[in-house]
Tab-separated table of N, CA, C and O in Angstrom:
chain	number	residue	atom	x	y	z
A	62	UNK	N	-8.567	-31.030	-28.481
A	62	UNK	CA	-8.938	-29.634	-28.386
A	62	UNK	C	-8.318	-28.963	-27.159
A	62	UNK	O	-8.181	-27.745	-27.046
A	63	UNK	N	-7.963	-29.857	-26.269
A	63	UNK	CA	-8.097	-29.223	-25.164
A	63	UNK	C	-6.046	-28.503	-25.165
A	63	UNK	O	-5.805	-27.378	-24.725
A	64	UNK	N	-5.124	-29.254	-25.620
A	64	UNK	CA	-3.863	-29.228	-26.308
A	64	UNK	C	-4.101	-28.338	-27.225
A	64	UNK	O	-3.412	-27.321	-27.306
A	65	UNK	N	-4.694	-28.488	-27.707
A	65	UNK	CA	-5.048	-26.873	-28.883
A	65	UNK	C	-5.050	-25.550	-28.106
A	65	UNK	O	-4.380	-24.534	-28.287
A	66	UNK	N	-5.821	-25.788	-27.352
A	66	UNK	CA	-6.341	-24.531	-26.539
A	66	UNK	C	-5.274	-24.077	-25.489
A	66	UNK	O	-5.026	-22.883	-25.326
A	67	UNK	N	-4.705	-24.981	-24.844
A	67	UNK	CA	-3.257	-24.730	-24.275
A	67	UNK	C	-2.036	-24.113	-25.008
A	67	UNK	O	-1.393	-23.167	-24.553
A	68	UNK	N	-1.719	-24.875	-26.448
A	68	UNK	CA	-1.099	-23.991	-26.757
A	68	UNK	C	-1.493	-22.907	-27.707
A	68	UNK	O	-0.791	-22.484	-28.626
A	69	UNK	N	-2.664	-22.513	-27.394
A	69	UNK	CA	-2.997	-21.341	-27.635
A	69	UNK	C	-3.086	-20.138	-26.390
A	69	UNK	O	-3.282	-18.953	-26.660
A	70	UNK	N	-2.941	-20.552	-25.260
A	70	UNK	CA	-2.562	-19.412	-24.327
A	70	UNK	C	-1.052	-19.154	-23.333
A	70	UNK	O	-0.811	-18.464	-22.342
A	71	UNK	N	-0.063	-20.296	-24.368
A	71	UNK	CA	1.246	-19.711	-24.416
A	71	UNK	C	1.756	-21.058	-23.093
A	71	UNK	O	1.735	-22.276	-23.271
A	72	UNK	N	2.174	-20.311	-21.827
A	72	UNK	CA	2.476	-21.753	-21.460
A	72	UNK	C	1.308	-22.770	-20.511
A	72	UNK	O	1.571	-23.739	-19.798
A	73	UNK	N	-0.025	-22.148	-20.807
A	73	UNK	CA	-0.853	-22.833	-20.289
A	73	UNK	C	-1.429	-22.306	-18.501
A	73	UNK	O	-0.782	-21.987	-17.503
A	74	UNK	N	-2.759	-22.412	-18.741
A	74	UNK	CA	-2.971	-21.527	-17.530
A	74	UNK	C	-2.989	-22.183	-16.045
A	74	UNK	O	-3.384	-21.596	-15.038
A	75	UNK	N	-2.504	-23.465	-16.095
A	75	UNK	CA	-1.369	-23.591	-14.781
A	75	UNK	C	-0.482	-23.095	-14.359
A	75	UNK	O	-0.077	-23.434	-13.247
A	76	UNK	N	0.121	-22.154	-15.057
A	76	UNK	CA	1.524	-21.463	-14.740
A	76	UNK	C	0.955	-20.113	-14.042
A	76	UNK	O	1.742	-19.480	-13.338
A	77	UNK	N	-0.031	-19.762	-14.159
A	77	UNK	CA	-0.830	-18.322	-14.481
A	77	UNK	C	-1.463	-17.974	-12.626
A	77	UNK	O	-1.428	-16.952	-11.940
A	78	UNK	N	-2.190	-19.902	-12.258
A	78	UNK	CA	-2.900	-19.863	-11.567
A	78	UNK	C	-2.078	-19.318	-9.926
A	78	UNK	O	-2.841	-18.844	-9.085
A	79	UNK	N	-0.851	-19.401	-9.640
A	79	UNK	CA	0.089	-19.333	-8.676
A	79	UNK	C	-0.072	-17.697	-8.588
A	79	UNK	O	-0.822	-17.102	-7.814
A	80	UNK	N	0.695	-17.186	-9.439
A	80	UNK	CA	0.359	-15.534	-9.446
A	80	UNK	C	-0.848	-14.876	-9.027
A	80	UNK	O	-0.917	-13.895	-8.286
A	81	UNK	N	-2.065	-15.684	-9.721
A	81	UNK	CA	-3.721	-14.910	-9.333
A	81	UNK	C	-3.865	-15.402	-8.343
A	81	UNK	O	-4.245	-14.638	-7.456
A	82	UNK	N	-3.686	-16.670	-8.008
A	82	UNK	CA	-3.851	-16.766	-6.359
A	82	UNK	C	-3.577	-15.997	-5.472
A	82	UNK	O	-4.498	-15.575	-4.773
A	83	UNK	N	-1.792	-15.443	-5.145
A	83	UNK	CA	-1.485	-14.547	-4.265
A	83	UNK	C	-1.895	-13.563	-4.704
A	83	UNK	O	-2.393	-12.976	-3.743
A	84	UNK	N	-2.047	-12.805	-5.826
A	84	UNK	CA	-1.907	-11.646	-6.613
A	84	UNK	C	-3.606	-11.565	-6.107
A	84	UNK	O	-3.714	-10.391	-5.751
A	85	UNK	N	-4.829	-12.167	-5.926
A	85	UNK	CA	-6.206	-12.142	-5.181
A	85	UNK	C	-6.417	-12.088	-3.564
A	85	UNK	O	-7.261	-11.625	-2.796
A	86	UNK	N	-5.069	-12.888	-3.455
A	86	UNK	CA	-5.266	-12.568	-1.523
A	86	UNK	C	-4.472	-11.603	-1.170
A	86	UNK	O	-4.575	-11.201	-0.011
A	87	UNK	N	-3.697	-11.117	-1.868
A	87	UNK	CA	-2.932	-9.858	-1.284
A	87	UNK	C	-3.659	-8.545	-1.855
A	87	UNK	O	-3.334	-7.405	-1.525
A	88	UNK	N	-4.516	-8.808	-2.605
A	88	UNK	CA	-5.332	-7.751	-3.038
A	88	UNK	C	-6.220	-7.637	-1.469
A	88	UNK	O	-6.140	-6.859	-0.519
A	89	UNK	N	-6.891	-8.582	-1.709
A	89	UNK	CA	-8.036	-8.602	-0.565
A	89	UNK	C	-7.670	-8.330	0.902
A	89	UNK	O	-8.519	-7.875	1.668
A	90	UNK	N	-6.412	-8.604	1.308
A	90	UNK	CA	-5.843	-8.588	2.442
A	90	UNK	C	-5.888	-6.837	2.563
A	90	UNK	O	-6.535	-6.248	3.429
A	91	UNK	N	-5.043	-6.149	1.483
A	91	UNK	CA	-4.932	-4.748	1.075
A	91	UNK	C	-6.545	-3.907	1.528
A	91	UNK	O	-6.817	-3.055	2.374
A	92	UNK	N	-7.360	-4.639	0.504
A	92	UNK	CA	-9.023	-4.055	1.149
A	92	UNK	C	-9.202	-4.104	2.950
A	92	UNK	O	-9.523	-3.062	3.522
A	93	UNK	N	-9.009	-5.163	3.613
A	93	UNK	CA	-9.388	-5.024	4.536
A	93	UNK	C	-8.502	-4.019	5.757
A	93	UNK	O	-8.688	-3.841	6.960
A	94	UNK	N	-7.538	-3.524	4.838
A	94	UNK	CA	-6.754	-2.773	5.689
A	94	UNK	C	-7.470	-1.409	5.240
A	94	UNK	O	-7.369	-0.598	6.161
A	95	UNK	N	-8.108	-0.919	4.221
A	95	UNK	CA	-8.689	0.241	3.982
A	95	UNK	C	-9.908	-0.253	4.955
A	95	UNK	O	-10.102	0.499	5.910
A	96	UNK	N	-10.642	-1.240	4.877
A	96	UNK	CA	-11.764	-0.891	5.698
A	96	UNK	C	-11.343	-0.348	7.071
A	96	UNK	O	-11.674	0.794	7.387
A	97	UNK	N	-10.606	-1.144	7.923
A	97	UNK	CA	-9.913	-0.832	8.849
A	97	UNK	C	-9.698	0.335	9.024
A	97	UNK	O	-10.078	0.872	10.064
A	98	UNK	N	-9.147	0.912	8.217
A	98	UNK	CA	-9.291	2.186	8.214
A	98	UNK	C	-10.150	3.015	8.448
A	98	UNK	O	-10.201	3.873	9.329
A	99	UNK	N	-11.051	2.680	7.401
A	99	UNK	CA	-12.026	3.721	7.608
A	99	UNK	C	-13.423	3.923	8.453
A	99	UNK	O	-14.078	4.918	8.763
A	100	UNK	N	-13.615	2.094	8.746
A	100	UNK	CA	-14.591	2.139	9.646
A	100	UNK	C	-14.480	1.532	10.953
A	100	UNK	O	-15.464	1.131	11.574
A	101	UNK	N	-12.691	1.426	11.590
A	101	UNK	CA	-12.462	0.968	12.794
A	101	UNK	C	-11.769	2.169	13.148
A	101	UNK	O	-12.229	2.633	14.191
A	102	UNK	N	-10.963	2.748	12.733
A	102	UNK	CA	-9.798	3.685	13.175
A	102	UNK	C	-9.119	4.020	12.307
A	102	UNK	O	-8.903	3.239	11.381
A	103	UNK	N	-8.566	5.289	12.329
A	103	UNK	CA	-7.263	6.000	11.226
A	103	UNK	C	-6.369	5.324	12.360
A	103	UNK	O	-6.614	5.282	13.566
A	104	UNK	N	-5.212	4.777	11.636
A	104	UNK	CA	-3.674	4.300	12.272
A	104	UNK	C	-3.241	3.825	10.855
A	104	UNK	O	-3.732	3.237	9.891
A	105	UNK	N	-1.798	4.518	11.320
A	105	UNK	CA	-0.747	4.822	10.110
A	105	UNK	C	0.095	3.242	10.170
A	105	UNK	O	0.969	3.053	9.324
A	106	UNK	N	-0.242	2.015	11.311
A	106	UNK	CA	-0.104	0.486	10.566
A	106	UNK	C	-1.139	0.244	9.713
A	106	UNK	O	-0.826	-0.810	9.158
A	107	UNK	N	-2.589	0.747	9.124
A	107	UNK	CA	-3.265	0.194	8.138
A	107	UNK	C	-2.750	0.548	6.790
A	107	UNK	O	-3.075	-0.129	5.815
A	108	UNK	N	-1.931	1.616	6.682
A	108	UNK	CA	-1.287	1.756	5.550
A	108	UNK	C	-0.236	1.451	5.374
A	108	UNK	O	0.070	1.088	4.238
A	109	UNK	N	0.613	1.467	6.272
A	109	UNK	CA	2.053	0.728	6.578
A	109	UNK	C	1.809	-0.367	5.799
A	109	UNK	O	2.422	-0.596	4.757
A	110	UNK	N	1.132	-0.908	6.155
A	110	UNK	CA	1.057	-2.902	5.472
A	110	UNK	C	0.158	-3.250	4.411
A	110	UNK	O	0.268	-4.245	3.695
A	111	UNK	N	-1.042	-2.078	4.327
A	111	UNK	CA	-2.436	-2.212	2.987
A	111	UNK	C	-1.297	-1.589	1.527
A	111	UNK	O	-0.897	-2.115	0.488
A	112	UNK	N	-1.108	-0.216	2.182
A	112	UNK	CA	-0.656	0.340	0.850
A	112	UNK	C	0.727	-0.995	-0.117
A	112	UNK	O	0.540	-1.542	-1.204
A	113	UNK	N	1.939	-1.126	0.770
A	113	UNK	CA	2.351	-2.317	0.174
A	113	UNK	C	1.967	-3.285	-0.544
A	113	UNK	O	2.220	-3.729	-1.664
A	114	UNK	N	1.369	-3.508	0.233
A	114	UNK	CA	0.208	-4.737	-0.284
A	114	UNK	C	-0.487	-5.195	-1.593
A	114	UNK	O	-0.437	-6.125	-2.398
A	115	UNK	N	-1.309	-3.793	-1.323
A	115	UNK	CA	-1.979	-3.662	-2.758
A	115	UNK	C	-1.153	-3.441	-3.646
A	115	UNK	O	-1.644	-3.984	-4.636
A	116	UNK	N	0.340	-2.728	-4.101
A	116	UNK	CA	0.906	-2.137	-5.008
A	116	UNK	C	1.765	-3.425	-5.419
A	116	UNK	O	2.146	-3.546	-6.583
A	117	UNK	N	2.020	-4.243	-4.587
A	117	UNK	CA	2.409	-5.751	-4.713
A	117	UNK	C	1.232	-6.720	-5.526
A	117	UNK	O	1.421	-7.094	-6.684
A	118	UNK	N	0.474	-6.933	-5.049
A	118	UNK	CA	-1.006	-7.383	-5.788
A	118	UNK	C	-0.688	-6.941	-7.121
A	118	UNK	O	-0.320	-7.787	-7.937
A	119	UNK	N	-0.790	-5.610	-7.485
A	119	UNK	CA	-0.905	-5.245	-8.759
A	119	UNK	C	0.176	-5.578	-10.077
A	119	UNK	O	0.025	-5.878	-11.261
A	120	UNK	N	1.577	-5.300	-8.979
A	120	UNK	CA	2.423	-6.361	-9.789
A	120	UNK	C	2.625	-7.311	-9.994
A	120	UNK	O	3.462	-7.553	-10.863
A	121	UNK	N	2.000	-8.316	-9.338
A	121	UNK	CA	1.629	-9.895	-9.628
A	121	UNK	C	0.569	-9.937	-10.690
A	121	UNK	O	0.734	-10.664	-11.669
A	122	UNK	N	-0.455	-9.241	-10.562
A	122	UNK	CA	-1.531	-9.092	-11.712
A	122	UNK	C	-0.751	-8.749	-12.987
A	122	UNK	O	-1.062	-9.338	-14.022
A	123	UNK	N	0.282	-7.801	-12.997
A	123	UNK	CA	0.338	-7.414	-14.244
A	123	UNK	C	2.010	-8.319	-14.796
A	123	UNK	O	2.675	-8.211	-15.826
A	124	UNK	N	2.161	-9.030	-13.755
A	124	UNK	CA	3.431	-10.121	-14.290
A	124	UNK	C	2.436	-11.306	-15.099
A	124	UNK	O	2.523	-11.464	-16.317
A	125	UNK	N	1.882	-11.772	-14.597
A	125	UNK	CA	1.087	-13.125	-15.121
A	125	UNK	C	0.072	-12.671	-16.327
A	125	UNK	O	-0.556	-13.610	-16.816
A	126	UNK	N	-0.244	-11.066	-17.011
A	126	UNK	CA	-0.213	-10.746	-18.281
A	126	UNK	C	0.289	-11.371	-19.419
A	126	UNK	O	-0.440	-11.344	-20.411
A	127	UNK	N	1.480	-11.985	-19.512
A	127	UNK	CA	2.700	-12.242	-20.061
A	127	UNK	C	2.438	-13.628	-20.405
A	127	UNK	O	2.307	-14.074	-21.544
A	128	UNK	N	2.348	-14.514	-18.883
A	128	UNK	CA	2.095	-15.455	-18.770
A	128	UNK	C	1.024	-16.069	-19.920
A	128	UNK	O	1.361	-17.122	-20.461
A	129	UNK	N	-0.117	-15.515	-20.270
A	129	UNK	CA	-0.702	-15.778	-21.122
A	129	UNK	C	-0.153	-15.949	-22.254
A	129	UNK	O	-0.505	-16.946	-22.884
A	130	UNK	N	0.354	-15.497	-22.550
A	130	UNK	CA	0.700	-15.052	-24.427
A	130	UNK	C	1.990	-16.751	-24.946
A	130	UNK	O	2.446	-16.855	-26.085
């Protein structure tokens, strides 16, 4: 079953897990630069390096989409 179920989500969600890993800490890294923001100080390095960040995150999220199938 368990070979069943693998190749039923294409190349198997070991391949998948590398992407959500970074694609979760560069998310989160991204959050703590908005908090930073908003409840330590406005400075134009919290967006310098959050905004990247997150928009990177999101394309790792939406590469490993694929990955499934």
């Amino acid at each position: 079953t368990a070979d069943r179920t693998e190749r039923s989500m294409g190349r198997g969600f070991a391949s998948v897990v590398p992407f959500l890993a970074v694609a979760a800490m560069a998310f989160g890294a991204s959050a703590v630069s908005v908090g930073r923001d908003r409840f330590i100080g406005k400075n134009i390095v919290n967006k310098a390096w959050g905004l990247p960040l997150y928009f990177a995150a999101q394309v790792l999220f939406a590469m490993a989409v694929p990955l499934f199938r």
